Coordinates of C-alpha atoms and ligand atoms in Angstrom, one line a residue:
X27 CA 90.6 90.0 103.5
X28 CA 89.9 93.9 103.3
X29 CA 87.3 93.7 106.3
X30 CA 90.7 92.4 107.8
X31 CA 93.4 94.7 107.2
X32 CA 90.7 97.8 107.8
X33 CA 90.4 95.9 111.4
X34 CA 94.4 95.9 111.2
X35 CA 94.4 99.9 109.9
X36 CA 91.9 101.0 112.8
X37 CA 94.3 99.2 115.6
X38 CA 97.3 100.7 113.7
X39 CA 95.5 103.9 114.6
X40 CA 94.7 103.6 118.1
X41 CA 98.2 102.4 118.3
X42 CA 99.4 105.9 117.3
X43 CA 97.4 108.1 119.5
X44 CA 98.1 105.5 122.6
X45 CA 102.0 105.8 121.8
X46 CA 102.6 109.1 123.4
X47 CA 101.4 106.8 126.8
X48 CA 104.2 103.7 125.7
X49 CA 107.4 105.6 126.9
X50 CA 109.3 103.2 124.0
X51 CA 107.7 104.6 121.5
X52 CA 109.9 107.5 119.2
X53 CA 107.9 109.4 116.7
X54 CA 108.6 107.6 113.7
X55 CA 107.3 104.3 115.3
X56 CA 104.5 105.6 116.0
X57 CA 103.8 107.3 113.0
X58 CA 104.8 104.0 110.9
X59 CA 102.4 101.9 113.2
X60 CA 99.4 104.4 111.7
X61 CA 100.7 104.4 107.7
X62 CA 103.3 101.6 106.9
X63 CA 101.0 98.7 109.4
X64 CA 97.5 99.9 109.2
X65 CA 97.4 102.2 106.1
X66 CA 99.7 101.1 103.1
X67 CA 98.3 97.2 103.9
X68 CA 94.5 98.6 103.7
X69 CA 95.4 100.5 100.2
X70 CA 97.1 97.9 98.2
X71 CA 93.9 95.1 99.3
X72 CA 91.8 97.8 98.5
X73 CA 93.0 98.8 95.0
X74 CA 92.6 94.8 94.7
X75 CA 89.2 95.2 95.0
X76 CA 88.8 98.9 92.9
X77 CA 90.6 98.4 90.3
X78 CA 88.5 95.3 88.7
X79 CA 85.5 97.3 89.3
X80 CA 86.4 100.2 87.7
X81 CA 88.0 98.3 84.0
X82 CA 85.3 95.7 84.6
X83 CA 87.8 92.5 84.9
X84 CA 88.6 89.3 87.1
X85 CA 89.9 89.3 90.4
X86 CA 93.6 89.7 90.7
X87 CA 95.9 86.8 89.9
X88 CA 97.7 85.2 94.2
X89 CA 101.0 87.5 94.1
X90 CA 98.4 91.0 94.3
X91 CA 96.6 89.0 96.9
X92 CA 99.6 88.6 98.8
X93 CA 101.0 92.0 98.3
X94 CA 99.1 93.5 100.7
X95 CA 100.5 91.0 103.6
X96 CA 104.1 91.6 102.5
X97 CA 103.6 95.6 103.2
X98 CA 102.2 94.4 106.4
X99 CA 105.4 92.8 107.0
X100 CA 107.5 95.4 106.0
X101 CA 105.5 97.7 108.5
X102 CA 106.6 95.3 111.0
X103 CA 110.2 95.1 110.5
X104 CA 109.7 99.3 109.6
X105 CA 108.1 99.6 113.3
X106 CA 110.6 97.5 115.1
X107 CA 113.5 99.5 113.4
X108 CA 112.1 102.4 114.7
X109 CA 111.6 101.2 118.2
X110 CA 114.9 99.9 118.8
X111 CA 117.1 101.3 115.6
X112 CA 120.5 99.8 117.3
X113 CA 119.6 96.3 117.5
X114 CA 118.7 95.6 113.6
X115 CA 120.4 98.7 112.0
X116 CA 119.6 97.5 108.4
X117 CA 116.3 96.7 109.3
X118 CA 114.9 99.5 107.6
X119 CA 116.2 99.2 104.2
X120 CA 115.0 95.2 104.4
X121 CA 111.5 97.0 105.0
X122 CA 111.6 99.6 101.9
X123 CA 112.7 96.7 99.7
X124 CA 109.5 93.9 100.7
X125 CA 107.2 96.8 100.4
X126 CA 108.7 98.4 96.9
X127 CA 108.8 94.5 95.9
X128 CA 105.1 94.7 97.0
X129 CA 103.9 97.6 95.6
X130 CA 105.9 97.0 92.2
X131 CA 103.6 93.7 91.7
X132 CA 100.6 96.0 92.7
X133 CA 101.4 98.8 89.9
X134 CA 102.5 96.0 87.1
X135 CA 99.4 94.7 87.8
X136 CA 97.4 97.6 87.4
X137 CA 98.9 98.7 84.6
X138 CA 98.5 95.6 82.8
X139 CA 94.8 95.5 83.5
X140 CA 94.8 99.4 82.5
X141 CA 96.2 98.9 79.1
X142 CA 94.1 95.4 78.6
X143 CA 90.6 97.3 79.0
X144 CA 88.3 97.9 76.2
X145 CA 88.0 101.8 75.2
X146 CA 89.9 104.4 77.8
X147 CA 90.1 102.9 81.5
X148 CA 88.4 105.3 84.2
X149 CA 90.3 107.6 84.8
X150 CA 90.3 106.7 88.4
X151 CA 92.7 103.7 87.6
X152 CA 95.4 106.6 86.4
X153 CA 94.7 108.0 90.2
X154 CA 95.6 104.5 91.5
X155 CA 98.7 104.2 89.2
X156 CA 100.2 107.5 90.2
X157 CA 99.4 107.3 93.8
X158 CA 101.5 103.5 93.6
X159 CA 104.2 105.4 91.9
X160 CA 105.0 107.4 94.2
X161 CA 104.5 105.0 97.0
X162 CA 107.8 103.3 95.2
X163 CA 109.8 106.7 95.0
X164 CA 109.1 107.5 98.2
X165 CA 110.6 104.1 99.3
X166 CA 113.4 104.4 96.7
X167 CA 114.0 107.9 99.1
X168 CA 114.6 105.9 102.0
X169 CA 117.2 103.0 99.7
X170 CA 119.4 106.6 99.2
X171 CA 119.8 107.5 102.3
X172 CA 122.7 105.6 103.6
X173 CA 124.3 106.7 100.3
X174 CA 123.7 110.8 101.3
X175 CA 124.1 111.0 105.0
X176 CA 124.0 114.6 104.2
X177 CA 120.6 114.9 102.7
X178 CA 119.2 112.4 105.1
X179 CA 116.7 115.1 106.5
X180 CA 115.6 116.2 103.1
X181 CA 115.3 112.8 101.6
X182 CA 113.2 112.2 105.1
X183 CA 110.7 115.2 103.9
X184 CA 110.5 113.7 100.3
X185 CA 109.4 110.3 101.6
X186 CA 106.8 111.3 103.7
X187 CA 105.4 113.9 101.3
X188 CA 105.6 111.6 98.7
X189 CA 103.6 109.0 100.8
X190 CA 100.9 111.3 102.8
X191 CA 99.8 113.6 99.5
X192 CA 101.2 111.2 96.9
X193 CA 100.3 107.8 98.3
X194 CA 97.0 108.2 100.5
X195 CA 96.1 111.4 98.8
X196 CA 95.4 110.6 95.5
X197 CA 94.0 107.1 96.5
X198 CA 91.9 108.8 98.4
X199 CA 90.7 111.8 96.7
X200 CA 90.5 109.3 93.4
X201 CA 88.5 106.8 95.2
X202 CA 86.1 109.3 97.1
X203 CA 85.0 111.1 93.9
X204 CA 83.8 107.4 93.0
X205 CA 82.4 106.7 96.6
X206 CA 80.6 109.7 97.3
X207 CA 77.9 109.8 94.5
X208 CA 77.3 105.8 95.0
X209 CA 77.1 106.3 98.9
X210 CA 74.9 109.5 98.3
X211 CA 72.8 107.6 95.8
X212 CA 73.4 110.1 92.8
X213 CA 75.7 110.1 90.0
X214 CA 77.7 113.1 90.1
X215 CA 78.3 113.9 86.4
X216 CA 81.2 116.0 86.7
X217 CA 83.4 113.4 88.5
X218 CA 84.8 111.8 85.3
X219 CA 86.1 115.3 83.5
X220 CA 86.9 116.3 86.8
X221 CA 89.2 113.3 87.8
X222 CA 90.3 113.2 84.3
X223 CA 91.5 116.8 84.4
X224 CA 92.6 117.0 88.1
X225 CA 95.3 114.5 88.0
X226 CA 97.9 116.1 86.2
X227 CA 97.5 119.2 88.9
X228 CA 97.0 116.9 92.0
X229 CA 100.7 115.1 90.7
X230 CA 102.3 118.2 90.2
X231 CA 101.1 119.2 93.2
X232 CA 102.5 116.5 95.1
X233 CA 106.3 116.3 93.4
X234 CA 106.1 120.2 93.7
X235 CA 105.5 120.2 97.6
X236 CA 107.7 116.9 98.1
X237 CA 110.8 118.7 96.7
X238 CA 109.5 121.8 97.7
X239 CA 109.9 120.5 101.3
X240 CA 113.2 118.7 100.7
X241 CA 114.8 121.8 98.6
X242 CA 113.2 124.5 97.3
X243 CA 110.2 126.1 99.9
X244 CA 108.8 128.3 96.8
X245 CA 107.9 125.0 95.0
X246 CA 106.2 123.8 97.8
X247 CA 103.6 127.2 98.0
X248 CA 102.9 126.1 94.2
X249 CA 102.0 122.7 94.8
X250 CA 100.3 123.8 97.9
X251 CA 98.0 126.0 95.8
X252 CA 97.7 123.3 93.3
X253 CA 96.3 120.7 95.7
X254 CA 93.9 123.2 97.5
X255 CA 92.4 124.6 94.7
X256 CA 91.4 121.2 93.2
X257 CA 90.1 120.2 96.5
X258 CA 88.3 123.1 97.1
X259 CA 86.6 122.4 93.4
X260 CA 85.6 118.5 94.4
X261 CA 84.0 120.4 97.8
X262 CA 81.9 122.9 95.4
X263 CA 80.6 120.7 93.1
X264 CA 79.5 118.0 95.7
X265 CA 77.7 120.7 97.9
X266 CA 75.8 121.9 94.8
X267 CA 74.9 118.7 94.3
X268 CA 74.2 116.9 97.7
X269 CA 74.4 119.1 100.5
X270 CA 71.8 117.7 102.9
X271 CA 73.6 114.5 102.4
X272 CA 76.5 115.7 103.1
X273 CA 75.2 117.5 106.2
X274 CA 73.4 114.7 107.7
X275 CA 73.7 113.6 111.2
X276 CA 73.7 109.7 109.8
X277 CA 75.0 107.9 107.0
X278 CA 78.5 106.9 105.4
X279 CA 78.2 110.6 102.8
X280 CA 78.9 113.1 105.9
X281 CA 81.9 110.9 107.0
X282 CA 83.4 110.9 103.5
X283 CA 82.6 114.4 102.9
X284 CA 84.5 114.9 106.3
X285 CA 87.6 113.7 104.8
X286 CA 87.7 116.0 102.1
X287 CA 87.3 118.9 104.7
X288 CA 90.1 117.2 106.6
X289 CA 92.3 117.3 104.2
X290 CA 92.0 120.7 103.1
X291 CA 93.0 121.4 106.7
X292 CA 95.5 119.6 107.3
X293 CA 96.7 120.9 103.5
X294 CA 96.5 124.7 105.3
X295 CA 98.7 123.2 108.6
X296 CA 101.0 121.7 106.3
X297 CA 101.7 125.4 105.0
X298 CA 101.8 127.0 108.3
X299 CA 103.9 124.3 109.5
X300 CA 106.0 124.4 106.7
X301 CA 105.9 128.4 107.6
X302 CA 107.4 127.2 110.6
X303 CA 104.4 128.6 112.9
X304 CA 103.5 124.5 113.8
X305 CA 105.5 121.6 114.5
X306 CA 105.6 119.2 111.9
X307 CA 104.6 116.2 113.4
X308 CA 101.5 117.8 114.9
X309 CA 100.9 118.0 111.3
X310 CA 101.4 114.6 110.3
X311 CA 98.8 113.5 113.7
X312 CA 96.2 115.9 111.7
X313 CA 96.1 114.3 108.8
X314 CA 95.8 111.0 110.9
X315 CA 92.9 112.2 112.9
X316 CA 91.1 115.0 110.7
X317 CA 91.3 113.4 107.2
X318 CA 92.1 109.3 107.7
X319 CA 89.6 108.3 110.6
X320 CA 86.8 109.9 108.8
X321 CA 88.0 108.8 105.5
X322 CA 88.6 104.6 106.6
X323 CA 85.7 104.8 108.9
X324 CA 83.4 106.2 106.2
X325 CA 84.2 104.0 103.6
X326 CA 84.0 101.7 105.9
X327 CA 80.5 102.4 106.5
X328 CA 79.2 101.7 103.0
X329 CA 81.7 99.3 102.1
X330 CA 82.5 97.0 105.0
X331 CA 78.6 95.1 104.1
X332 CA 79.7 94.9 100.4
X333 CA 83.1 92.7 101.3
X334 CA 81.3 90.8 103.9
X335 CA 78.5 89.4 101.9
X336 CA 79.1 90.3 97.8
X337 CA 76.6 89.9 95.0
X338 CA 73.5 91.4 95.1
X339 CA 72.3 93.9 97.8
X340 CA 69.4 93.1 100.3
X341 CA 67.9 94.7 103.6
X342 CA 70.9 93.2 105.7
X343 CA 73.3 95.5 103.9
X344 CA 71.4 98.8 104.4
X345 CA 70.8 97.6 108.1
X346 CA 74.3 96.7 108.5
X347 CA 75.6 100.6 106.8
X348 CA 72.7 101.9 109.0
X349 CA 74.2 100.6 112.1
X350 CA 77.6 101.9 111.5
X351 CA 76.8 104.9 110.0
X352 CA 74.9 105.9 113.1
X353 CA 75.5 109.3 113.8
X354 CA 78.5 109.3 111.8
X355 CA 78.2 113.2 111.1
X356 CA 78.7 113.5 114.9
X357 CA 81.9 111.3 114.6
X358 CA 83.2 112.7 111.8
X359 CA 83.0 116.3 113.7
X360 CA 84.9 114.9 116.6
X361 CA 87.5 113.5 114.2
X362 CA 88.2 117.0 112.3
X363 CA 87.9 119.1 115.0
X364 CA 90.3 116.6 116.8
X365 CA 92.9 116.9 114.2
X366 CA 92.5 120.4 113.9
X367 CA 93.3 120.9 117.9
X368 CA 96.2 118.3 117.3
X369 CA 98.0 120.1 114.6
X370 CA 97.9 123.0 117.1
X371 CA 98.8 120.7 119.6
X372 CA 96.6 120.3 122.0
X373 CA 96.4 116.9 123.7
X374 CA 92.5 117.3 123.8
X375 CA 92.8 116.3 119.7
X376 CA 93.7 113.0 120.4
X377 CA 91.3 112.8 123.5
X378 CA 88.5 114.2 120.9
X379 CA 89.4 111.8 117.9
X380 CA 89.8 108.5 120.4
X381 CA 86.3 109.6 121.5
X382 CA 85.1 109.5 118.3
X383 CA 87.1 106.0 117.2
X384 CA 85.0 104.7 120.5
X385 CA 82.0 105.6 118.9
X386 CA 82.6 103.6 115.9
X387 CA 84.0 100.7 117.8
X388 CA 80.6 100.3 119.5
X389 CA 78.6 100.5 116.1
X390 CA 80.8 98.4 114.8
X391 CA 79.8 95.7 117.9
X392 CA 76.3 96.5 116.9
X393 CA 76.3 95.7 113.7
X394 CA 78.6 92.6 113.9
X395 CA 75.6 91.5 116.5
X396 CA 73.4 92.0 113.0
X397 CA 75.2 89.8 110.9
X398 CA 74.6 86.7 113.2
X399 CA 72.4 84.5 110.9
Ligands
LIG418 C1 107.7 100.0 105.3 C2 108.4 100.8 104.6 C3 108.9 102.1 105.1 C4 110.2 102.4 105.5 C5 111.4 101.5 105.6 C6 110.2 103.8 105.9 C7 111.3 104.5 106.4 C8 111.3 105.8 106.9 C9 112.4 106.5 107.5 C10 113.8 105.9 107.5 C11 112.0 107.7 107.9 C12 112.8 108.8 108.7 C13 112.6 108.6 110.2 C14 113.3 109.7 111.0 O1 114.5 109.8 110.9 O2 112.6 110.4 111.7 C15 110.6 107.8 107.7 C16 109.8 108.8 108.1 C17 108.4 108.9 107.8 N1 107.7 108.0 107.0 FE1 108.3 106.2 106.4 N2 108.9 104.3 105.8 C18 108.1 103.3 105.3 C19 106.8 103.4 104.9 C20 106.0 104.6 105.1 C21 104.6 104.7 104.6 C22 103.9 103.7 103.9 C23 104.2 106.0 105.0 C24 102.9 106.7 104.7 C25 102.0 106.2 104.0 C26 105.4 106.6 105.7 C27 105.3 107.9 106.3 C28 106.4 108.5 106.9 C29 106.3 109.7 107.7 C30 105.0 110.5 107.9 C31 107.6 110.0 108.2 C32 108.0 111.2 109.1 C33 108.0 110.6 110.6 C34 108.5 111.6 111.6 O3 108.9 112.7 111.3 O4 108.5 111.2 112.8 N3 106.4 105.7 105.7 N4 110.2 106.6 107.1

């Protein structure tokens, strides 16, 4: 199932930076084909498969299973909403409802499961349940606004701040503290205090910025601050730790340390655009190219072997991350310096980034052409 809806998330991408080509494509159906089709599908399946790792249980029960399809669904109806707003008016409330009704089982669940482990859970899993709340309030944003025509563009700002630092920021920066050591083959002994510590300044970070942007501009510089100076601590401690991994031309680390650096950029775009210096949605196609596509294609690079053949690890795995991870430090440079040019925007971003998508769509053929039997 994950192997699938990353397929889904990468297609959901090159949607996005093809759109600007499709002349019936408005911003926001774009932007929905990257995050509410590819992206919110790909996190639910994947806290699936976290989150009985990390409190050492049994693989979720059919309905958290199935969650992840119904936010596919929802991204559906979300995308044709966008695309043609006057034939289905409604349609995008229908969507915010299946995915809150999808996420809601996702969050019961892990909460149940949190509470249920023996000793404290890891503090990952309190990432994971934050990040799911606020995927619900920022689709509880979008139920208000036919009820506050008036604060239509600021309940707009709140739902996507909610859902790019809430949502895929703290599932991201959560998971990749896990990720990194294990890809870079050396525990990192900080990441536990660290993630325990972090998260009440990565959440306040995140409301502070979201309202900030929908009210209050001071609030977001706070939670601006907060966000960059946690992430700039993750970046120190994992260079003192594995720089030449980090800085290698191959392998899944350099991709995953990528996204980190991606998304301290785009977190510095964000505050010039919110400065009013950058358009906004050059920002949002930043964080798309400079922080996702290394992030999904870098876990994808240690993980992808895992989900195709669990249990215990043999040569095919390593030749399999070998394969895709070939010269993914070269990738992951195209992909930030892509988003970089985007949230300046330049059209040569997009060019950049697609070249580096290319990249991984061919070492993705080659390594499907390894797992013949
Ligand atoms: C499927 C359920 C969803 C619904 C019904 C929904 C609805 C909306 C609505 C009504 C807007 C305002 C559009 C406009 O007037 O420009 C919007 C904007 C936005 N949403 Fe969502 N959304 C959903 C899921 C998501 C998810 C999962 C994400 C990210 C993880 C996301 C990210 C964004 C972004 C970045 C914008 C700003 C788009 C722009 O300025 O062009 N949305 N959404």
């Amino acid at each position: 199932m994950l192997p699938l809806l990353a397929l889904i998330a990468l297609v959901g991408i090159a949607g996005t930076l093809a759109a600007p080509f499709v002349a019936a494509a408005p911003a926001p159906a774009r932007v929905h084909l990257t995050f509410a089709i590819g992206i919110a599908p790909l996190i639910l399946g994947a806290l699936g498969y976290f989150v009985p790792v990390l409190t050492r249980s049994a693989a979720p029960p059919p309905r958290v299973l199935a969650a992840p399809f119904a936010a596919l669904a929802a991204g559906v109806v979300a995308v044709a909403y966008f695309a043609a707003p006057a034939a289905w008016p409604l349609a995008y409330l229908a969507a915010a409802v299946i995915e809150l009704a999808a996420v809601g089982a996702v969050l019961a669940w892990m909460a149940r499961r949190a509470r249920a482990s023996i000793g404290a859970p890891h503090p990952c899993v309190r990432w994971y349940l934050a990040a799911a709340a606020c995927l619900a309030a920022a689709l509880l944003a979008v139920l208000v606004m036919p009820y506050a025509p008036a604060q239509y563009v600021a309940l707009k700002r709140l739902h996507l701040h909610l859902n790019l630092l809430g949502f895929v920021g703290l599932t991201a920066l959560g998971t990749l503290q896990v990720l990194v050591p294990t890809a870079a083959g050396a525990a990192d002994p900080r990441a536990a205090a660290r993630l325990d510590a972090d998260l009440r300044w990565a959440l306040a970070g995140t409301v502070l910025v979201a309202a900030g942007a929908a009210w209050l501009p001071l609030a977001a510089a706070v939670g601006l601050f907060f966000w960059l100076s946690l992430a700039i601590r993750i970046a120190r401690d994992w260079f003192t730790l594995y720089p030449g991994r980090l800085l290698a031309w191959h392998g899944a680390p350099p991709s995953l340390g990528a996204a980190l650096a991606g998304f301290t950029v785009t977190l510095v775009l964000g505050a010039l655009h919110g400065g009013g210096t950058l358009d906004p949605r050059d920002a949002v196609l930043a964080f798309i190219l400079a922080f996702l596509l290394p992030l999904v294609t870098g876990a994808l690079t240690y993980l992808a072997p895992v989900w195709l053949r669990p249990g215990a690890q043999t040569p095919w795995h390593e030749s399999v991350r070998a394969a895709l991870g070939h010269y993914a430090g070269l990738r992951a440079g195209l992909f930030v310096a892509g988003g970089i040019l985007a949230g300046f925007g330049s059209a040569a971003g997009t060019a950049l980034a697609a070249l580096g998508l290319a990249l991984f769509v061919v070492q993705g053929v080659r390594a499907v052409a390894l797992m013949r039997p």
